Amino acid sequence: MAKLSEDYRGYAARALVIEPAGNLPCYVFQPKSKWEGSKLVEDLKTLLANMKDTCRTCGSRANFLWVISNGLLPSTFARVFSEGPSLTLLRWGNDQPFSVCGPCCLALIKKTIENHNLTFLEVCGPRSEDGAVIPMGY
């Protein structure tokens, strides 16, 4: 948690953060340059461009956009990349995304992991450029 706290506090770019979900072994940051041309990145750019600048929880400067992950399963994961979150997660009955700062984002991640007893083989914090923090497989 200490390393993740450092990563989330020090991250200066913006990221779409999909809530941790079960049955996917990793919860990692993916830079947008790695997935350029995908619908995920197209949506990411639009969603981040329209996010609020202040944290919904504490009012600090926000650079993370939190998206609920209900409906995200190993069997639906590929659709999030091919169709984008706007046509998947945001249409699967999840609340609208909301802006949060680094410490509040990490608190949401920790709370979700604890409340759902989730475990991951790999967890990576955000770094460098805009991107997405997503549950995924190898």
Short mmCIF file of C-alpha atoms in Angstrom, two decimals:
data_model
loop_
_atom_site.label_atom_id
_atom_site.label_comp_id
_atom_site.label_asym_id
_atom_site.label_seq_id
_atom_site.Cartn_x
_atom_site.Cartn_y
_atom_site.Cartn_z
CA MET A 1 0.00 0.00 0.00
CA ALA A 2 2.88 2.39 0.68
CA LYS A 3 4.14 2.09 -2.91
CA LEU A 4 0.63 2.46 -4.35
CA SER A 5 0.02 5.50 -2.16
CA GLU A 6 3.19 7.06 -3.54
CA ASP A 7 2.14 6.20 -7.11
CA TYR A 8 -1.37 7.64 -6.80
CA ARG A 9 -0.25 10.81 -4.99
CA GLY A 10 2.58 11.49 -7.43
CA TYR A 11 0.74 10.79 -10.68
CA ALA A 12 0.35 14.05 -12.62
CA ALA A 13 -1.48 12.81 -15.75
CA ARG A 14 -5.07 11.56 -15.85
CA ALA A 15 -6.47 8.04 -15.76
CA LEU A 16 -9.74 6.24 -16.15
CA VAL A 17 -9.97 3.85 -13.19
CA ILE A 18 -12.25 0.85 -13.56
CA GLU A 19 -13.20 -0.49 -10.15
CA PRO A 20 -11.43 -3.74 -9.18
CA ALA A 21 -13.38 -6.82 -10.27
CA GLY A 22 -13.17 -10.47 -9.29
CA ASN A 23 -11.96 -13.36 -11.43
CA LEU A 24 -9.41 -11.22 -13.29
CA PRO A 25 -5.88 -11.83 -11.94
CA CYS A 26 -4.37 -8.35 -12.41
CA TYR A 27 -5.26 -4.77 -11.53
CA VAL A 28 -2.84 -2.66 -13.52
CA PHE A 29 -2.23 0.67 -15.18
CA GLN A 30 -2.16 0.62 -18.96
CA PRO A 31 -0.82 3.72 -20.76
CA LYS A 32 -3.03 4.92 -23.60
CA SER A 33 -0.10 4.65 -26.05
CA LYS A 34 -0.11 0.86 -25.58
CA TRP A 35 -3.70 0.57 -26.81
CA GLU A 36 -3.83 3.47 -29.31
CA GLY A 37 -6.50 2.84 -31.93
CA SER A 38 -8.71 0.79 -29.60
CA LYS A 39 -12.22 1.86 -28.65
CA LEU A 40 -11.06 1.82 -25.03
CA VAL A 41 -8.58 4.64 -25.76
CA GLU A 42 -11.11 6.60 -27.85
CA ASP A 43 -13.55 6.48 -24.92
CA LEU A 44 -10.78 7.20 -22.43
CA LYS A 45 -9.86 10.41 -24.25
CA THR A 46 -13.49 11.60 -24.38
CA LEU A 47 -14.29 10.66 -20.80
CA LEU A 48 -11.12 12.27 -19.40
CA ALA A 49 -11.67 15.44 -21.45
CA ASN A 50 -15.11 15.83 -19.85
CA MET A 51 -14.25 14.94 -16.26
CA LYS A 52 -14.58 17.46 -13.44
CA ASP A 53 -11.40 19.02 -12.05
CA THR A 54 -12.30 18.51 -8.39
CA CYS A 55 -12.57 15.36 -6.31
CA ARG A 56 -16.15 14.37 -5.54
CA THR A 57 -15.07 13.15 -2.10
CA CYS A 58 -12.75 15.83 -0.72
CA GLY A 59 -12.72 18.73 -3.21
CA SER A 60 -9.00 18.43 -4.04
CA ARG A 61 -7.65 18.48 -7.59
CA ALA A 62 -8.89 15.35 -9.37
CA ASN A 63 -7.01 13.43 -12.05
CA PHE A 64 -8.75 10.06 -11.83
CA LEU A 65 -12.17 9.15 -13.23
CA TRP A 66 -13.76 6.27 -11.29
CA VAL A 67 -15.99 3.82 -13.17
CA ILE A 68 -18.01 1.08 -11.45
CA SER A 69 -17.27 -2.39 -12.83
CA ASN A 70 -20.58 -4.28 -12.41
CA GLY A 71 -20.88 -6.66 -15.36
CA LEU A 72 -17.13 -6.88 -15.93
CA LEU A 73 -16.28 -10.58 -16.07
CA PRO A 74 -13.62 -12.61 -17.85
CA SER A 75 -16.29 -13.33 -20.49
CA THR A 76 -17.12 -9.61 -21.03
CA PHE A 77 -13.64 -8.14 -20.61
CA ALA A 78 -12.75 -8.12 -24.33
CA ARG A 79 -15.90 -6.11 -25.07
CA VAL A 80 -14.64 -3.23 -22.90
CA PHE A 81 -11.60 -2.97 -25.19
CA SER A 82 -13.46 -3.51 -28.46
CA GLU A 83 -16.58 -1.44 -27.70
CA GLY A 84 -15.27 0.93 -25.02
CA PRO A 85 -16.61 1.66 -21.53
CA SER A 86 -19.34 3.96 -22.87
CA LEU A 87 -21.05 1.09 -24.69
CA THR A 88 -20.32 -1.52 -22.01
CA LEU A 89 -19.76 -0.52 -18.39
CA LEU A 90 -21.79 2.68 -18.62
CA ARG A 91 -24.71 0.80 -20.20
CA TRP A 92 -24.62 -2.20 -17.87
CA GLY A 93 -26.46 -0.36 -15.09
CA ASN A 94 -23.43 1.30 -13.49
CA ASP A 95 -23.56 4.84 -12.14
CA GLN A 96 -21.96 7.62 -14.15
CA PRO A 97 -18.19 7.99 -13.64
CA PHE A 98 -16.99 10.53 -11.11
CA SER A 99 -13.74 12.43 -10.53
CA VAL A 100 -11.46 11.70 -7.59
CA CYS A 101 -7.99 12.70 -6.42
CA GLY A 102 -5.18 10.18 -5.93
CA PRO A 103 -5.66 9.51 -2.19
CA CYS A 104 -9.45 9.16 -2.56
CA CYS A 105 -9.02 6.89 -5.60
CA LEU A 106 -6.68 4.62 -3.68
CA ALA A 107 -9.13 4.56 -0.76
CA LEU A 108 -11.90 3.41 -3.17
CA ILE A 109 -9.62 0.70 -4.59
CA LYS A 110 -8.68 -0.53 -1.12
CA LYS A 111 -12.30 -0.50 0.08
CA THR A 112 -13.49 -2.47 -2.97
CA ILE A 113 -10.73 -5.07 -2.62
CA GLU A 114 -11.45 -5.52 1.10
CA ASN A 115 -15.28 -5.54 0.78
CA HIS A 116 -15.21 -8.18 -1.97
CA ASN A 117 -12.22 -10.15 -0.62
CA LEU A 118 -10.44 -9.76 -3.95
CA THR A 119 -6.90 -10.95 -4.56
CA PHE A 120 -4.64 -10.10 -7.49
CA LEU A 121 -1.41 -11.63 -8.73
CA GLU A 122 -0.27 -8.19 -9.86
CA VAL A 123 -1.23 -4.63 -8.90
CA CYS A 124 0.47 -1.66 -10.56
CA GLY A 125 -0.06 2.02 -9.91
CA PRO A 126 -0.30 4.70 -12.59
CA ARG A 127 2.74 6.31 -14.18
CA SER A 128 3.79 8.77 -16.87
CA GLU A 129 1.05 9.45 -19.45
CA ASP A 130 -2.74 9.33 -19.47
CA GLY A 131 -4.13 5.82 -19.32
CA ALA A 132 -6.43 3.42 -17.54
CA VAL A 133 -6.23 1.35 -14.38
CA ILE A 134 -8.09 -1.84 -15.17
CA PRO A 135 -8.71 -5.35 -13.94
CA MET A 136 -7.44 -7.74 -16.61
CA GLY A 137 -5.90 -11.11 -17.38
CA TYR A 138 -2.53 -11.92 -18.85
#
